[in-house]
């Protein structure tokens, strides 16, 4: 056992004395040491129940003959961090989480790990750590929040942000907003739509690193405690069979994940996280293959914000395995990939039926013949940008309009809420990329303001930042190269005509090469005064199309 390096032989008697200081017995030291990485805290609603999940995992590990030992991982609530300097500290935690977990796991020589995350950067950060460490690992998340109910209709966090926009437009009263505030987030759990946290938890199932139901069983269901116990038992089986994350997260598994990303209509942030996780697993996942996969993968689910269904509905309809079984009818999944169950994908999904064709469309009747995410290119984004196509209204799939240019999110929000953005405009927000932000802030506030102002079917938004999974509309992010790196988005001027064709995967500005060359010669990069971790992050981070991984990793 790996842990013998820390606990066996005369040389390690001093270490054993410290284990004894923890109250550990000879019997416990003789067993495999299983690290349980707990993301529990009291500021993130998706994490407030993780203490109970962790206790259940500990029981499962102990029942299967291991010694469970808990250590922490940090987590930021994107919704609370949204709209102020705190959002600069969201994406950047992904790498802190991966690095700190690596440090803890190797310093203490754990034999196996159970990861207990739930929210946006926490899940990919721990997946990155699992791939990097490559010791037997299972994931069990805290689970999704139940949908709220306002005036008899299901609602979620995206409805709350849009309510603020409606108030600014004069179509909603302060009392209406207060009702939304009190009802849209009714329980603990990751926000109830197919936003980033739930997207990544669902894709953890697809990758094979989580057990059935990990992405969809609601946080408040006791069934999730049972799942956590089974996760604790499963990691002991993986340890016995020496099945490690890189045996599971293969190139074929990542192609499965991208395929299911398209079928489910996941957050565009998955296009940032999947390449980063693949990088740690030694797999080159180029975003170029996204359109190739999308072209043959039908979109079967329209969960909030794309439609009126929520994670609880997907769970009742059969969950991720049911969607995978539906997609497998087209021969689009590699069914031979190994998973944390100790079985293959094909064995896992066999017999998992679709119980609600309104929630999970059959492959014969998809929402669209192509996938939920599209990668666009053109003279505005030579290296790519990303849009959640399944959340774009049909009339905005092709759009042409004048650029309204802002050098930060805050100025754009003020203009939108001030009534300065009109139908047909293309809002451009730049210097919000991984380097330029730094930290690549999410743009849920401006997209929600646009929707709340009644402009969701007539105004596009383009940024080198990124979007919350709760964003909807023609919200095009991850523009590469970013403005801070001298990308063409830095050269856009007020009134330039922007042409977006999501069907053709193109995005261009009607500006000649000669004019762009003149603008580039006169361009000087915008300076950002940052200190501490953000300064180091800005110096090391790569572009969004590379997963915004850090140099040297």
XYZ file of C-alpha atoms in Angstrom:
553
model
C 0.000 0.000 0.000
C 1.141 3.537 -0.770
C 0.364 4.541 2.823
C 3.005 2.099 4.069
C 5.511 4.809 3.103
C 4.078 6.873 5.956
C 3.172 4.251 8.546
C 5.200 1.006 8.249
C 8.605 -0.029 9.582
C 10.839 1.254 12.349
C 11.729 4.312 10.315
C 8.112 5.463 10.425
C 7.619 5.048 14.173
C 7.606 8.872 14.585
C 4.819 9.124 11.998
C 2.874 6.374 13.778
C 3.152 8.350 16.999
C 1.385 11.212 15.205
C -1.292 8.868 13.880
C -1.801 7.761 17.490
C -2.127 11.424 18.463
C -5.175 11.422 16.168
C -6.639 8.553 18.201
C -5.892 5.997 15.480
C -5.613 2.331 16.456
C -3.291 -0.388 15.182
C -6.278 -1.864 13.349
C -6.958 1.415 11.536
C -3.316 1.882 10.617
C -3.211 -1.624 9.159
C -5.974 -0.747 6.690
C -5.710 1.372 3.522
C -5.884 5.097 4.271
C -8.620 6.712 2.183
C -8.599 10.500 1.903
C -12.037 12.086 1.744
C -11.743 15.527 0.186
C -14.540 17.556 1.731
C -15.641 20.831 0.155
C -17.977 21.571 3.050
C -18.372 25.199 4.069
C -21.081 27.502 5.391
C -21.108 30.114 2.590
C -21.987 27.975 -0.475
C -25.581 26.617 -0.527
C -24.407 23.697 -2.636
C -21.934 22.751 0.095
C -23.851 23.261 3.308
C -25.001 19.606 3.279
C -21.618 18.094 2.471
C -20.866 17.275 6.102
C -23.668 14.692 5.933
C -22.414 13.374 2.582
C -18.901 13.053 4.018
C -20.174 11.142 7.067
C -21.960 8.720 4.737
C -18.803 8.254 2.634
C -16.832 7.520 5.810
C -19.333 4.809 6.718
C -19.020 3.272 3.261
C -15.219 3.250 3.362
C -15.178 1.742 6.857
C -17.757 -0.931 5.916
C -15.520 -1.960 3.021
C -12.396 -2.226 5.161
C -10.706 1.165 4.738
C -9.758 3.916 7.164
C -11.449 7.173 6.117
C -9.622 10.452 6.806
C -11.173 13.821 5.910
C -9.324 16.880 4.641
C -10.752 20.083 3.095
C -10.968 21.806 -0.260
C -12.069 25.403 -0.775
C -15.076 26.463 -2.850
C -16.521 29.780 -4.058
C -20.241 30.396 -4.619
C -20.388 32.010 -8.061
C -23.805 33.513 -7.400
C -22.579 35.320 -4.290
C -19.324 36.325 -5.998
C -21.183 37.639 -9.067
C -21.179 41.297 -10.067
C -18.194 42.542 -8.036
C -14.466 41.918 -7.622
C -15.220 38.532 -6.051
C -15.957 37.018 -9.456
C -12.278 37.438 -10.352
C -11.633 34.833 -7.655
C -13.914 32.102 -8.979
C -12.173 30.414 -11.916
C -8.776 30.914 -10.304
C -9.756 28.640 -7.409
C -9.936 25.668 -9.779
C -6.147 25.471 -9.861
C -5.779 26.173 -6.148
C -8.120 23.258 -5.452
C -6.169 20.921 -7.725
C -2.808 22.000 -6.326
C -3.795 21.845 -2.649
C -5.412 18.421 -3.073
C -2.253 17.134 -4.748
C -0.206 18.465 -1.822
C -2.402 16.844 0.817
C -2.734 13.499 -0.963
C 0.977 13.040 -1.626
C 2.244 14.522 1.636
C 0.184 11.965 3.570
C 0.455 9.089 1.073
C -3.231 8.219 0.831
C -4.031 4.929 -0.885
C -7.260 6.182 -2.463
C -9.509 9.244 -2.504
C -13.206 10.071 -2.471
C -13.891 13.564 -3.764
C -16.935 15.355 -2.315
C -17.467 18.560 -4.341
C -20.570 20.249 -5.695
C -20.187 23.694 -7.216
C -18.701 25.311 -10.266
C -14.883 25.258 -10.002
C -14.780 22.738 -7.223
C -15.802 19.785 -9.407
C -13.328 20.395 -12.271
C -10.587 21.330 -9.788
C -10.924 17.982 -8.046
C -11.200 16.125 -11.368
C -7.927 17.785 -12.372
C -6.375 16.643 -9.096
C -7.662 13.096 -9.588
C -6.158 12.901 -13.075
C -2.864 14.353 -11.880
C -2.532 12.076 -8.825
C -3.797 8.934 -10.597
C -4.652 6.956 -7.482
C -8.033 5.147 -7.151
C -10.714 7.834 -6.849
C -14.510 8.120 -6.811
C -16.629 11.282 -6.909
C -19.869 11.903 -5.043
C -21.323 15.399 -5.221
C -23.690 17.186 -2.866
C -26.475 17.087 -5.450
C -28.705 19.661 -7.144
C -31.115 22.064 -5.481
C -34.843 21.564 -5.926
C -36.472 24.166 -8.162
C -38.204 27.078 -6.486
C -41.813 27.915 -7.106
C -43.093 31.424 -7.710
C -46.769 31.992 -8.497
C -47.172 28.294 -9.271
C -44.263 28.061 -11.723
C -40.888 26.394 -11.242
C -38.071 28.923 -11.016
C -34.319 29.003 -10.391
C -31.423 31.376 -9.816
C -31.403 32.596 -13.426
C -35.008 33.774 -12.893
C -33.749 35.824 -9.944
C -31.117 37.639 -11.990
C -33.637 38.286 -14.768
C -36.113 39.643 -12.224
C -33.575 42.363 -11.387
C -33.453 43.268 -15.088
C -37.244 43.341 -15.236
C -37.310 45.684 -12.250
C -34.873 48.005 -14.073
C -37.186 47.901 -17.100
C -40.175 48.829 -14.931
C -42.027 45.579 -15.624
C -41.648 44.164 -12.115
C -42.214 45.751 -8.717
C -39.885 45.651 -5.724
C -42.387 43.333 -4.025
C -42.258 40.975 -7.019
C -38.466 40.869 -6.837
C -38.638 40.152 -3.085
C -40.937 37.195 -3.736
C -38.435 35.781 -6.226
C -35.620 36.430 -3.759
C -37.371 34.404 -1.077
C -38.508 31.493 -3.239
C -36.188 30.698 -6.177
C -33.524 28.899 -4.095
C -35.583 26.835 -1.637
C -33.080 24.185 -0.499
C -29.409 23.362 -0.230
C -27.732 22.047 -3.375
C -26.172 23.235 -6.607
C -28.549 25.605 -8.447
C -31.431 23.681 -9.975
C -30.907 24.091 -13.740
C -28.272 22.759 -16.142
C -25.826 25.388 -14.968
C -22.086 24.838 -14.593
C -22.098 22.903 -11.302
C -24.745 20.450 -12.452
C -23.196 20.226 -15.917
C -19.879 19.154 -14.430
C -21.470 16.740 -11.949
C -23.419 15.129 -14.804
C -20.277 14.914 -16.937
C -18.479 13.282 -13.994
C -20.974 10.438 -14.401
C -20.311 10.346 -18.149
C -16.528 10.331 -17.681
C -16.971 7.369 -15.365
C -15.667 9.022 -12.201
C -19.035 9.166 -10.381
C -21.688 6.550 -9.723
C -25.178 6.498 -11.234
C -27.230 9.448 -9.986
C -24.261 11.557 -8.959
C -25.352 14.406 -11.238
C -29.107 14.349 -10.684
C -30.270 12.967 -7.306
C -31.465 16.077 -5.427
C -29.364 17.224 -2.489
C -32.215 16.837 -0.009
C -33.039 13.231 -0.932
C -31.877 10.528 1.470
C -31.055 8.529 -1.647
C -27.967 10.731 -1.935
C -26.709 9.543 1.447
C -27.013 5.975 0.213
C -25.121 6.983 -2.934
C -22.343 8.418 -0.754
C -22.057 5.149 1.188
C -21.810 3.248 -2.075
C -19.117 5.671 -3.268
C -17.097 4.862 -0.153
C -17.471 1.161 -0.843
C -16.732 1.576 -4.556
C -13.372 3.255 -3.963
C -12.236 0.226 -1.961
C -13.136 -2.008 -4.899
C -11.176 0.261 -7.267
C -8.208 0.068 -4.882
C -8.381 -3.719 -4.811
C -8.506 -3.879 -8.617
C -5.968 -0.998 -8.998
C -8.284 0.938 -11.331
C -7.026 4.525 -11.424
C -8.398 7.777 -12.904
C -6.263 7.594 -16.041
C -7.651 4.111 -16.689
C -11.092 5.738 -16.658
C -10.511 9.244 -18.083
C -9.165 8.148 -21.464
C -9.412 9.970 -24.779
C -12.519 7.900 -25.579
C -14.089 8.912 -22.245
C -13.554 12.594 -23.022
C -15.160 12.142 -26.426
C -18.102 10.530 -24.621
C -18.210 13.565 -22.314
C -18.249 16.013 -25.220
C -20.975 13.974 -26.917
C -23.142 14.021 -23.812
C -22.331 17.710 -23.311
C -24.026 18.299 -26.657
C -26.969 16.016 -25.903
C -27.635 17.520 -22.470
C -27.108 21.182 -23.416
C -24.504 21.784 -20.721
C -22.938 25.075 -19.663
C -20.346 26.641 -21.976
C -17.967 26.436 -19.008
C -17.638 22.734 -19.761
C -15.627 23.814 -22.815
C -13.183 25.455 -20.413
C -13.034 22.629 -17.876
C -12.997 19.467 -20.011
C -9.770 20.476 -21.845
C -8.151 21.348 -18.490
C -9.090 17.999 -16.950
C -7.962 16.175 -20.109
C -4.643 18.033 -19.965
C -4.019 16.628 -16.480
C -4.912 13.152 -17.742
C -2.402 13.430 -20.577
C -5.115 13.752 -23.232
C -5.080 16.541 -25.839
C -8.696 17.691 -26.089
C -8.797 20.333 -28.797
C -12.020 22.362 -28.893
C -11.952 21.935 -32.685
C -13.551 18.504 -32.302
C -16.569 20.031 -30.547
C -18.263 21.044 -33.804
C -17.464 17.684 -35.359
C -19.153 15.932 -32.433
C -22.000 18.460 -32.329
C -22.768 17.933 -36.014
C -23.818 14.335 -35.382
C -25.170 14.599 -31.813
C -28.803 15.619 -31.330
C -29.742 17.883 -28.423
C -32.204 15.915 -26.273
C -32.594 18.075 -23.159
C -33.674 21.671 -22.600
C -33.217 22.186 -18.891
C -33.241 25.660 -17.354
C -32.163 28.169 -18.534
C -32.837 26.745 -22.017
C -36.254 25.369 -21.108
C -38.837 24.795 -18.363
C -37.419 21.570 -16.878
C -35.006 21.185 -13.968
C -32.531 18.692 -12.522
C -35.221 17.054 -10.382
C -37.171 16.382 -13.606
C -34.135 14.866 -15.302
C -33.603 12.645 -12.261
C -37.204 11.388 -12.388
C -36.896 10.792 -16.144
C -34.033 8.360 -15.603
C -31.001 10.602 -15.121
C -27.771 10.725 -17.075
C -27.621 6.990 -17.772
C -31.037 7.205 -19.475
C -29.788 10.028 -21.726
C -26.622 8.038 -22.465
C -28.695 4.971 -23.334
C -30.794 7.099 -25.695
C -27.700 8.552 -27.406
C -26.081 5.099 -27.628
C -28.838 4.089 -30.063
C -27.002 6.233 -32.628
C -23.674 4.534 -31.946
C -22.142 7.790 -30.698
C -20.665 6.528 -27.407
C -17.705 4.266 -26.725
C -19.377 1.661 -24.534
C -16.129 -0.096 -23.633
C -14.768 2.684 -21.400
C -14.053 1.598 -17.819
C -15.834 3.439 -14.980
C -15.689 3.851 -11.203
C -18.349 1.153 -10.882
C -15.727 -1.360 -12.008
C -17.893 -1.956 -15.071
C -17.919 -0.507 -18.575
C -20.169 2.295 -19.804
C -22.188 -0.241 -21.794
C -22.761 -2.418 -18.744
C -23.750 0.616 -16.657
C -26.385 2.028 -18.996
C -27.953 -1.227 -20.136
C -31.653 -1.207 -19.264
C -31.708 2.468 -18.182
C -34.940 3.614 -19.806
C -36.222 7.088 -20.588
C -39.262 7.552 -18.334
C -40.305 10.967 -19.681
C -39.894 11.836 -23.366
C -40.838 15.452 -22.580
C -37.722 15.826 -20.426
C -35.400 13.528 -22.382
C -36.404 13.694 -26.030
C -36.029 10.403 -27.957
C -33.334 10.493 -30.631
C -36.119 10.356 -33.214
C -37.556 13.643 -31.913
C -34.700 15.857 -30.655
C -34.862 19.551 -29.892
C -32.310 19.921 -32.673
C -30.273 17.586 -34.855
C -27.075 19.219 -33.621
C -25.604 19.603 -30.167
C -26.182 22.200 -27.478
C -22.810 23.965 -27.805
C -21.145 25.522 -30.849
C -17.596 26.771 -31.393
C -17.414 29.821 -33.674
C -14.469 31.310 -35.573
C -13.840 34.360 -37.719
C -11.839 37.572 -37.819
C -13.255 38.535 -34.405
C -12.215 35.239 -32.817
C -9.510 33.556 -34.923
C -8.760 30.960 -32.235
C -12.422 30.294 -31.346
C -15.277 31.349 -29.096
C -18.153 29.386 -27.599
C -21.954 29.710 -27.428
C -24.652 27.575 -25.789
C -26.644 27.117 -28.991
C -29.491 25.277 -27.242
C -30.249 28.408 -25.159
C -30.394 30.767 -28.181
C -33.798 31.673 -29.613
C -34.110 30.760 -33.327
C -34.237 34.386 -34.502
C -30.801 35.070 -32.958
C -28.952 32.138 -34.536
C -28.069 34.596 -37.312
C -27.641 38.207 -36.286
C -26.013 41.352 -37.622
C -25.738 44.600 -35.712
C -23.575 47.469 -34.475
C -20.994 46.900 -31.761
C -21.509 48.609 -28.406
C -18.057 48.370 -26.868
C -17.175 48.211 -23.152
C -13.808 47.567 -21.531
C -15.326 45.938 -18.448
C -18.516 44.207 -17.335
C -19.546 46.979 -14.930
C -19.793 49.641 -17.663
C -21.865 47.315 -19.826
C -24.344 46.605 -17.010
C -24.791 50.327 -16.379
C -25.518 50.923 -20.075
C -27.990 48.023 -20.308
C -29.911 49.025 -17.194
C -29.731 52.682 -18.259
C -31.660 51.893 -21.439
C -28.711 52.688 -23.722
C -28.740 49.273 -25.437
C -31.443 48.818 -28.079
C -32.743 46.000 -30.245
C -30.212 44.903 -32.849
C -27.120 45.892 -30.833
C -24.148 43.604 -30.217
C -22.705 44.263 -26.766
C -18.938 43.645 -26.690
C -17.304 43.253 -23.265
C -13.528 42.864 -23.353
C -10.498 42.761 -21.047
C -12.358 40.160 -18.985
C -10.402 37.101 -20.197
C -8.169 34.807 -18.117
C -5.267 37.293 -18.261
C -7.191 40.499 -18.790
C -9.690 40.141 -15.961
C -7.711 38.556 -14.575
C -9.804 35.545 -13.721
C -12.340 35.496 -16.581
C -15.459 36.732 -14.816
C -18.866 35.245 -15.583
C -21.329 37.572 -17.295
C -24.628 36.469 -15.771
C -25.508 39.986 -14.669
C -25.400 41.549 -18.162
C -27.052 38.571 -19.896
C -29.813 38.534 -17.282
C -30.219 42.299 -17.575
C -30.624 41.944 -21.346
C -33.253 39.226 -20.870
C -35.004 41.143 -18.093
C -35.147 44.283 -20.240
C -36.979 42.308 -22.924
C -34.006 42.290 -25.337
C -33.141 38.582 -25.178
C -34.386 37.916 -28.704
C -32.802 40.979 -30.301
C -29.428 41.724 -28.630
C -26.234 39.605 -28.687
C -23.388 39.732 -26.186
C -19.777 38.874 -27.022
C -16.947 38.684 -24.499
C -13.481 37.300 -23.861
C -14.865 36.498 -20.423
C -17.238 33.634 -19.815
C -20.855 32.977 -18.935
C -22.648 31.336 -16.076
C -24.493 28.194 -17.030
C -27.560 30.215 -16.036
C -27.024 32.611 -18.956
C -29.249 32.285 -21.986
C -29.589 34.045 -25.321
C -26.946 34.838 -27.934
C -24.212 34.929 -25.279
C -20.866 34.272 -26.965
C -17.872 33.891 -24.682
C -14.282 32.645 -24.451
C -13.242 34.860 -27.398
C -9.639 33.923 -28.246
C -7.179 35.517 -28.424
C -8.458 37.723 -25.603
C -8.109 41.505 -25.636
C -5.252 41.533 -23.126
C -3.272 39.265 -25.463
C -3.890 41.580 -28.435
C -6.752 39.609 -29.957
C -8.960 41.293 -32.568
C -11.653 41.879 -29.935
C -9.316 44.596 -28.591
C -9.588 46.396 -31.946
C -13.392 46.547 -32.204
C -14.731 50.106 -32.250
C -18.157 51.493 -31.404
C -20.511 51.000 -34.338
C -18.517 48.317 -36.169
C -20.945 45.860 -37.738
C -20.693 42.388 -36.180
C -22.019 39.395 -38.114
C -22.889 36.242 -36.126
C -23.928 33.011 -37.842
C -24.205 30.259 -35.240
C -25.540 27.820 -37.845
C -22.365 28.304 -39.895
C -20.102 28.520 -36.787
C -18.787 31.959 -37.798
C -18.339 35.347 -36.146
C -16.896 38.330 -37.984
C -16.722 42.106 -37.942
C -17.159 44.020 -41.180
C -13.788 45.720 -40.957
C -11.111 45.350 -43.642
C -7.748 43.759 -42.934
C -6.100 47.078 -43.789
C -8.191 48.956 -41.221
C -7.510 46.314 -38.583
C -3.771 46.635 -39.273
C -3.983 50.415 -38.704
C -5.853 49.906 -35.455
C -3.343 47.326 -34.282
C -0.437 49.683 -34.931
C -2.101 52.285 -32.690
C -3.233 49.820 -29.997
C -1.716 49.723 -26.537
C -2.725 47.054 -24.019
C -4.890 48.098 -21.115
C -3.021 47.872 -17.806
C -4.549 46.002 -14.886
C -3.186 46.743 -11.433
C -3.495 43.504 -9.479
C -1.617 41.959 -6.580
C -1.346 38.652 -4.753
C -2.671 35.475 -6.287
C -4.388 37.273 -9.180
C -1.042 38.753 -10.248
C 0.612 35.332 -10.276
C -2.412 33.820 -12.028
C -2.355 36.446 -14.807
C 1.330 35.718 -15.426
C 0.833 31.947 -15.689
C -2.607 31.379 -17.227
C -3.024 30.248 -20.826
C -5.900 31.078 -23.182
C -9.475 29.877 -22.786
C -9.282 27.594 -25.830
C -6.496 25.716 -24.009
C -8.682 25.359 -20.912
C -7.078 28.336 -19.124
C -4.588 25.936 -17.541
C -1.507 27.336 -15.856
C 1.905 27.202 -17.507
C 4.046 24.472 -16.003
C 1.131 22.157 -15.199
